[in-house]
Amino acid sequence: MKKKGTEENLLAQNRQARHDYFIKETYEAGIALTGTEIKSVRARRITLRDGYVQIINGSAFLENVHIAEYKEGNRWNHDPLRSRRLLLHKKEIRKLAEAKAQQGMTIVPLKVYLKHGFAKVLIGVAQGKKDYDKRESIKKRDQDRELRRKYRI
């Protein structure tokens, strides 16, 4: 029996986050989803682009992540932009709250994937990039690409 790779289980990715932020630390968290939500997530109908994590009363919540309504969900369908609770240990939530309290820090979702049949989200403690940092990142990436192209045989 062959194990599935992580690429097959990747459901959504927030590429814009790595462009807009320096990712300092990452955490893996479970997501509390309803039945129609998990069906939409498995169908890859999820958008992480504008999402962020908020800490409220010792609990972490995933905000502003769009999970499309399930087509066959009828009256039991969910609200696409509702807050979803993240399943983390208290110690991890405490660390996230301390990190978010620092100036210029935020918590963003990076990836959503399946692990042992459960939906997981990779969240990152991030610091915002300035415009000159973004230009520097683009310049470095282009230089690396040119070097790889030049020395390819």
JSON list of C-alpha atoms in Angstrom, two decimals:
[
{"chain": "A", "resi": 1, "resn": "MET", "atom": "CA", "xyz": [0.00, 0.00, 0.00]},
{"chain": "A", "resi": 2, "resn": "LYS", "atom": "CA", "xyz": [1.37, 3.37, -1.04]},
{"chain": "A", "resi": 3, "resn": "LYS", "atom": "CA", "xyz": [1.23, 6.41, 1.25]},
{"chain": "A", "resi": 4, "resn": "LYS", "atom": "CA", "xyz": [-0.25, 9.59, -0.12]},
{"chain": "A", "resi": 5, "resn": "GLY", "atom": "CA", "xyz": [2.12, 12.54, -0.31]},
{"chain": "A", "resi": 6, "resn": "THR", "atom": "CA", "xyz": [1.36, 15.89, 1.26]},
{"chain": "A", "resi": 7, "resn": "GLU", "atom": "CA", "xyz": [0.89, 17.45, -2.18]},
{"chain": "A", "resi": 8, "resn": "GLU", "atom": "CA", "xyz": [-2.12, 15.19, -2.84]},
{"chain": "A", "resi": 9, "resn": "ASN", "atom": "CA", "xyz": [-3.66, 16.20, 0.48]},
{"chain": "A", "resi": 10, "resn": "LEU", "atom": "CA", "xyz": [-3.11, 19.95, 0.00]},
{"chain": "A", "resi": 11, "resn": "LEU", "atom": "CA", "xyz": [-6.52, 21.58, -0.36]},
{"chain": "A", "resi": 12, "resn": "ALA", "atom": "CA", "xyz": [-5.70, 25.30, -0.36]},
{"chain": "A", "resi": 13, "resn": "GLN", "atom": "CA", "xyz": [-2.63, 27.48, -0.08]},
{"chain": "A", "resi": 14, "resn": "ASN", "atom": "CA", "xyz": [-2.18, 31.18, 0.72]},
{"chain": "A", "resi": 15, "resn": "ARG", "atom": "CA", "xyz": [0.70, 32.19, -1.58]},
{"chain": "A", "resi": 16, "resn": "GLN", "atom": "CA", "xyz": [0.03, 35.88, -1.03]},
{"chain": "A", "resi": 17, "resn": "ALA", "atom": "CA", "xyz": [0.93, 35.52, 2.67]},
{"chain": "A", "resi": 18, "resn": "ARG", "atom": "CA", "xyz": [4.55, 34.62, 1.91]},
{"chain": "A", "resi": 19, "resn": "HIS", "atom": "CA", "xyz": [4.73, 37.66, -0.38]},
{"chain": "A", "resi": 20, "resn": "ASP", "atom": "CA", "xyz": [3.22, 40.10, 2.13]},
{"chain": "A", "resi": 21, "resn": "TYR", "atom": "CA", "xyz": [4.76, 38.78, 5.38]},
{"chain": "A", "resi": 22, "resn": "PHE", "atom": "CA", "xyz": [7.90, 37.38, 6.95]},
{"chain": "A", "resi": 23, "resn": "ILE", "atom": "CA", "xyz": [6.77, 34.09, 8.53]},
{"chain": "A", "resi": 24, "resn": "LYS", "atom": "CA", "xyz": [8.46, 33.75, 11.94]},
{"chain": "A", "resi": 25, "resn": "GLU", "atom": "CA", "xyz": [6.87, 30.58, 13.31]},
{"chain": "A", "resi": 26, "resn": "THR", "atom": "CA", "xyz": [4.27, 28.04, 12.16]},
{"chain": "A", "resi": 27, "resn": "TYR", "atom": "CA", "xyz": [1.71, 25.92, 14.00]},
{"chain": "A", "resi": 28, "resn": "GLU", "atom": "CA", "xyz": [-0.55, 23.09, 12.86]},
{"chain": "A", "resi": 29, "resn": "ALA", "atom": "CA", "xyz": [-4.14, 23.37, 14.06]},
{"chain": "A", "resi": 30, "resn": "GLY", "atom": "CA", "xyz": [-7.32, 21.41, 13.57]},
{"chain": "A", "resi": 31, "resn": "ILE", "atom": "CA", "xyz": [-10.46, 23.24, 12.42]},
{"chain": "A", "resi": 32, "resn": "ALA", "atom": "CA", "xyz": [-13.94, 22.73, 13.90]},
{"chain": "A", "resi": 33, "resn": "LEU", "atom": "CA", "xyz": [-16.12, 22.40, 10.78]},
{"chain": "A", "resi": 34, "resn": "THR", "atom": "CA", "xyz": [-19.75, 21.47, 10.17]},
{"chain": "A", "resi": 35, "resn": "GLY", "atom": "CA", "xyz": [-20.77, 18.64, 7.83]},
{"chain": "A", "resi": 36, "resn": "THR", "atom": "CA", "xyz": [-21.38, 20.80, 4.77]},
{"chain": "A", "resi": 37, "resn": "GLU", "atom": "CA", "xyz": [-18.15, 22.74, 5.40]},
{"chain": "A", "resi": 38, "resn": "ILE", "atom": "CA", "xyz": [-15.92, 19.67, 5.39]},
{"chain": "A", "resi": 39, "resn": "LYS", "atom": "CA", "xyz": [-17.56, 18.49, 2.18]},
{"chain": "A", "resi": 40, "resn": "SER", "atom": "CA", "xyz": [-16.81, 21.84, 0.52]},
{"chain": "A", "resi": 41, "resn": "VAL", "atom": "CA", "xyz": [-13.24, 21.81, 1.87]},
{"chain": "A", "resi": 42, "resn": "ARG", "atom": "CA", "xyz": [-12.65, 18.31, 0.49]},
{"chain": "A", "resi": 43, "resn": "ALA", "atom": "CA", "xyz": [-13.93, 19.63, -2.87]},
{"chain": "A", "resi": 44, "resn": "ARG", "atom": "CA", "xyz": [-11.23, 22.37, -2.62]},
{"chain": "A", "resi": 45, "resn": "ARG", "atom": "CA", "xyz": [-13.78, 25.19, -2.48]},
{"chain": "A", "resi": 46, "resn": "ILE", "atom": "CA", "xyz": [-11.92, 27.23, 0.15]},
{"chain": "A", "resi": 47, "resn": "THR", "atom": "CA", "xyz": [-10.13, 30.60, -0.09]},
{"chain": "A", "resi": 48, "resn": "LEU", "atom": "CA", "xyz": [-7.49, 31.66, 2.46]},
{"chain": "A", "resi": 49, "resn": "ARG", "atom": "CA", "xyz": [-6.44, 34.92, 0.83]},
{"chain": "A", "resi": 50, "resn": "ASP", "atom": "CA", "xyz": [-7.87, 37.45, 3.33]},
{"chain": "A", "resi": 51, "resn": "GLY", "atom": "CA", "xyz": [-7.93, 35.16, 6.35]},
{"chain": "A", "resi": 52, "resn": "TYR", "atom": "CA", "xyz": [-6.44, 35.82, 9.77]},
{"chain": "A", "resi": 53, "resn": "VAL", "atom": "CA", "xyz": [-6.53, 34.31, 13.27]},
{"chain": "A", "resi": 54, "resn": "GLN", "atom": "CA", "xyz": [-8.02, 36.06, 16.28]},
{"chain": "A", "resi": 55, "resn": "ILE", "atom": "CA", "xyz": [-7.57, 35.09, 19.93]},
{"chain": "A", "resi": 56, "resn": "ILE", "atom": "CA", "xyz": [-10.77, 35.62, 21.95]},
{"chain": "A", "resi": 57, "resn": "ASN", "atom": "CA", "xyz": [-11.17, 34.50, 25.60]},
{"chain": "A", "resi": 58, "resn": "GLY", "atom": "CA", "xyz": [-8.40, 31.91, 25.38]},
{"chain": "A", "resi": 59, "resn": "SER", "atom": "CA", "xyz": [-9.65, 30.39, 22.10]},
{"chain": "A", "resi": 60, "resn": "ALA", "atom": "CA", "xyz": [-8.30, 30.82, 18.59]},
{"chain": "A", "resi": 61, "resn": "PHE", "atom": "CA", "xyz": [-10.70, 31.57, 15.74]},
{"chain": "A", "resi": 62, "resn": "LEU", "atom": "CA", "xyz": [-10.10, 31.56, 11.99]},
{"chain": "A", "resi": 63, "resn": "GLU", "atom": "CA", "xyz": [-11.73, 34.69, 10.55]},
{"chain": "A", "resi": 64, "resn": "ASN", "atom": "CA", "xyz": [-12.57, 35.84, 7.02]},
{"chain": "A", "resi": 65, "resn": "VAL", "atom": "CA", "xyz": [-11.81, 32.49, 5.33]},
{"chain": "A", "resi": 66, "resn": "HIS", "atom": "CA", "xyz": [-14.35, 31.75, 2.62]},
{"chain": "A", "resi": 67, "resn": "ILE", "atom": "CA", "xyz": [-15.65, 28.18, 2.38]},
{"chain": "A", "resi": 68, "resn": "ALA", "atom": "CA", "xyz": [-18.22, 28.00, -0.41]},
{"chain": "A", "resi": 69, "resn": "GLU", "atom": "CA", "xyz": [-21.65, 26.59, 0.32]},
{"chain": "A", "resi": 70, "resn": "TYR", "atom": "CA", "xyz": [-22.04, 22.90, -0.41]},
{"chain": "A", "resi": 71, "resn": "LYS", "atom": "CA", "xyz": [-24.14, 22.47, -3.53]},
{"chain": "A", "resi": 72, "resn": "GLU", "atom": "CA", "xyz": [-26.33, 19.66, -2.11]},
{"chain": "A", "resi": 73, "resn": "GLY", "atom": "CA", "xyz": [-26.52, 21.19, 1.38]},
{"chain": "A", "resi": 74, "resn": "ASN", "atom": "CA", "xyz": [-30.02, 22.73, 1.10]},
{"chain": "A", "resi": 75, "resn": "ARG", "atom": "CA", "xyz": [-31.30, 24.31, 4.34]},
{"chain": "A", "resi": 76, "resn": "TRP", "atom": "CA", "xyz": [-28.47, 22.95, 6.50]},
{"chain": "A", "resi": 77, "resn": "ASN", "atom": "CA", "xyz": [-25.84, 24.88, 4.58]},
{"chain": "A", "resi": 78, "resn": "HIS", "atom": "CA", "xyz": [-23.35, 27.06, 6.44]},
{"chain": "A", "resi": 79, "resn": "ASP", "atom": "CA", "xyz": [-22.48, 30.76, 6.29]},
{"chain": "A", "resi": 80, "resn": "PRO", "atom": "CA", "xyz": [-19.41, 30.99, 3.96]},
{"chain": "A", "resi": 81, "resn": "LEU", "atom": "CA", "xyz": [-17.55, 33.58, 6.08]},
{"chain": "A", "resi": 82, "resn": "ARG", "atom": "CA", "xyz": [-18.38, 32.43, 9.63]},
{"chain": "A", "resi": 83, "resn": "SER", "atom": "CA", "xyz": [-15.74, 32.27, 12.37]},
{"chain": "A", "resi": 84, "resn": "ARG", "atom": "CA", "xyz": [-14.28, 28.80, 12.79]},
{"chain": "A", "resi": 85, "resn": "ARG", "atom": "CA", "xyz": [-12.66, 27.60, 15.99]},
{"chain": "A", "resi": 86, "resn": "LEU", "atom": "CA", "xyz": [-9.09, 26.34, 15.76]},
{"chain": "A", "resi": 87, "resn": "LEU", "atom": "CA", "xyz": [-8.14, 23.32, 17.83]},
{"chain": "A", "resi": 88, "resn": "LEU", "atom": "CA", "xyz": [-4.86, 24.09, 19.59]},
{"chain": "A", "resi": 89, "resn": "HIS", "atom": "CA", "xyz": [-3.30, 23.36, 22.97]},
{"chain": "A", "resi": 90, "resn": "LYS", "atom": "CA", "xyz": [-3.63, 26.12, 25.60]},
{"chain": "A", "resi": 91, "resn": "LYS", "atom": "CA", "xyz": [0.13, 26.56, 25.64]},
{"chain": "A", "resi": 92, "resn": "GLU", "atom": "CA", "xyz": [0.14, 27.18, 21.88]},
{"chain": "A", "resi": 93, "resn": "ILE", "atom": "CA", "xyz": [-2.75, 29.65, 22.15]},
{"chain": "A", "resi": 94, "resn": "ARG", "atom": "CA", "xyz": [-0.86, 31.51, 24.90]},
{"chain": "A", "resi": 95, "resn": "LYS", "atom": "CA", "xyz": [2.25, 31.74, 22.67]},
{"chain": "A", "resi": 96, "resn": "LEU", "atom": "CA", "xyz": [0.14, 32.99, 19.76]},
{"chain": "A", "resi": 97, "resn": "ALA", "atom": "CA", "xyz": [-1.51, 35.64, 21.95]},
{"chain": "A", "resi": 98, "resn": "GLU", "atom": "CA", "xyz": [1.91, 36.86, 23.15]},
{"chain": "A", "resi": 99, "resn": "ALA", "atom": "CA", "xyz": [3.20, 37.01, 19.58]},
{"chain": "A", "resi": 100, "resn": "LYS", "atom": "CA", "xyz": [0.14, 38.89, 18.33]},
{"chain": "A", "resi": 101, "resn": "ALA", "atom": "CA", "xyz": [0.49, 41.44, 21.15]},
{"chain": "A", "resi": 102, "resn": "GLN", "atom": "CA", "xyz": [3.81, 42.57, 19.68]},
{"chain": "A", "resi": 103, "resn": "GLN", "atom": "CA", "xyz": [3.77, 45.55, 17.33]},
{"chain": "A", "resi": 104, "resn": "GLY", "atom": "CA", "xyz": [3.39, 44.65, 13.63]},
{"chain": "A", "resi": 105, "resn": "MET", "atom": "CA", "xyz": [2.70, 40.94, 14.20]},
{"chain": "A", "resi": 106, "resn": "THR", "atom": "CA", "xyz": [-0.31, 39.02, 12.91]},
{"chain": "A", "resi": 107, "resn": "ILE", "atom": "CA", "xyz": [-1.37, 35.40, 12.53]},
{"chain": "A", "resi": 108, "resn": "VAL", "atom": "CA", "xyz": [-2.30, 34.21, 9.03]},
{"chain": "A", "resi": 109, "resn": "PRO", "atom": "CA", "xyz": [-3.38, 30.85, 7.58]},
{"chain": "A", "resi": 110, "resn": "LEU", "atom": "CA", "xyz": [-0.82, 29.43, 5.15]},
{"chain": "A", "resi": 111, "resn": "LYS", "atom": "CA", "xyz": [-2.23, 26.05, 4.03]},
{"chain": "A", "resi": 112, "resn": "VAL", "atom": "CA", "xyz": [-5.24, 23.79, 4.51]},
{"chain": "A", "resi": 113, "resn": "TYR", "atom": "CA", "xyz": [-4.68, 20.07, 4.04]},
{"chain": "A", "resi": 114, "resn": "LEU", "atom": "CA", "xyz": [-5.97, 16.66, 5.08]},
{"chain": "A", "resi": 115, "resn": "LYS", "atom": "CA", "xyz": [-4.06, 14.60, 7.63]},
{"chain": "A", "resi": 116, "resn": "HIS", "atom": "CA", "xyz": [-5.41, 11.17, 8.59]},
{"chain": "A", "resi": 117, "resn": "GLY", "atom": "CA", "xyz": [-8.81, 12.23, 7.24]},
{"chain": "A", "resi": 118, "resn": "PHE", "atom": "CA", "xyz": [-9.02, 15.44, 9.30]},
{"chain": "A", "resi": 119, "resn": "ALA", "atom": "CA", "xyz": [-8.77, 18.99, 7.93]},
{"chain": "A", "resi": 120, "resn": "LYS", "atom": "CA", "xyz": [-5.74, 20.84, 9.33]},
{"chain": "A", "resi": 121, "resn": "VAL", "atom": "CA", "xyz": [-4.60, 24.41, 8.84]},
{"chain": "A", "resi": 122, "resn": "LEU", "atom": "CA", "xyz": [-0.99, 25.58, 8.98]},
{"chain": "A", "resi": 123, "resn": "ILE", "atom": "CA", "xyz": [-0.96, 29.01, 10.60]},
{"chain": "A", "resi": 124, "resn": "GLY", "atom": "CA", "xyz": [2.00, 31.34, 10.75]},
{"chain": "A", "resi": 125, "resn": "VAL", "atom": "CA", "xyz": [3.03, 34.13, 13.08]},
{"chain": "A", "resi": 126, "resn": "ALA", "atom": "CA", "xyz": [3.91, 36.83, 10.59]},
{"chain": "A", "resi": 127, "resn": "GLN", "atom": "CA", "xyz": [5.45, 40.27, 10.47]},
{"chain": "A", "resi": 128, "resn": "GLY", "atom": "CA", "xyz": [4.39, 42.60, 7.65]},
{"chain": "A", "resi": 129, "resn": "LYS", "atom": "CA", "xyz": [6.83, 43.40, 4.86]},
{"chain": "A", "resi": 130, "resn": "LYS", "atom": "CA", "xyz": [7.45, 46.91, 3.66]},
{"chain": "A", "resi": 131, "resn": "ASP", "atom": "CA", "xyz": [7.44, 47.66, -0.08]},
{"chain": "A", "resi": 132, "resn": "TYR", "atom": "CA", "xyz": [11.23, 47.67, -0.25]},
{"chain": "A", "resi": 133, "resn": "ASP", "atom": "CA", "xyz": [11.31, 44.23, 1.42]},
{"chain": "A", "resi": 134, "resn": "LYS", "atom": "CA", "xyz": [8.94, 42.90, -1.24]},
{"chain": "A", "resi": 135, "resn": "ARG", "atom": "CA", "xyz": [11.12, 44.31, -4.03]},
{"chain": "A", "resi": 136, "resn": "GLU", "atom": "CA", "xyz": [14.19, 42.74, -2.41]},
{"chain": "A", "resi": 137, "resn": "SER", "atom": "CA", "xyz": [12.45, 39.34, -2.26]},
{"chain": "A", "resi": 138, "resn": "ILE", "atom": "CA", "xyz": [11.45, 39.56, -5.92]},
{"chain": "A", "resi": 139, "resn": "LYS", "atom": "CA", "xyz": [14.99, 40.58, -6.91]},
{"chain": "A", "resi": 140, "resn": "LYS", "atom": "CA", "xyz": [16.54, 37.66, -4.99]},
{"chain": "A", "resi": 141, "resn": "ARG", "atom": "CA", "xyz": [14.06, 35.18, -6.49]},
{"chain": "A", "resi": 142, "resn": "ASP", "atom": "CA", "xyz": [14.84, 36.42, -10.03]},
{"chain": "A", "resi": 143, "resn": "GLN", "atom": "CA", "xyz": [18.60, 36.15, -9.42]},
{"chain": "A", "resi": 144, "resn": "ASP", "atom": "CA", "xyz": [18.23, 32.58, -8.16]},
{"chain": "A", "resi": 145, "resn": "ARG", "atom": "CA", "xyz": [16.13, 31.69, -11.19]},
{"chain": "A", "resi": 146, "resn": "GLU", "atom": "CA", "xyz": [18.79, 33.14, -13.54]},
{"chain": "A", "resi": 147, "resn": "LEU", "atom": "CA", "xyz": [21.56, 31.19, -11.80]},
{"chain": "A", "resi": 148, "resn": "ARG", "atom": "CA", "xyz": [19.61, 27.93, -12.06]},
{"chain": "A", "resi": 149, "resn": "ARG", "atom": "CA", "xyz": [18.91, 28.61, -15.75]},
{"chain": "A", "resi": 150, "resn": "LYS", "atom": "CA", "xyz": [22.54, 29.51, -16.46]},
{"chain": "A", "resi": 151, "resn": "TYR", "atom": "CA", "xyz": [24.08, 26.43, -14.82]},
{"chain": "A", "resi": 152, "resn": "ARG", "atom": "CA", "xyz": [21.52, 23.92, -16.07]},
{"chain": "A", "resi": 153, "resn": "ILE", "atom": "CA", "xyz": [23.15, 21.45, -18.44]}
]
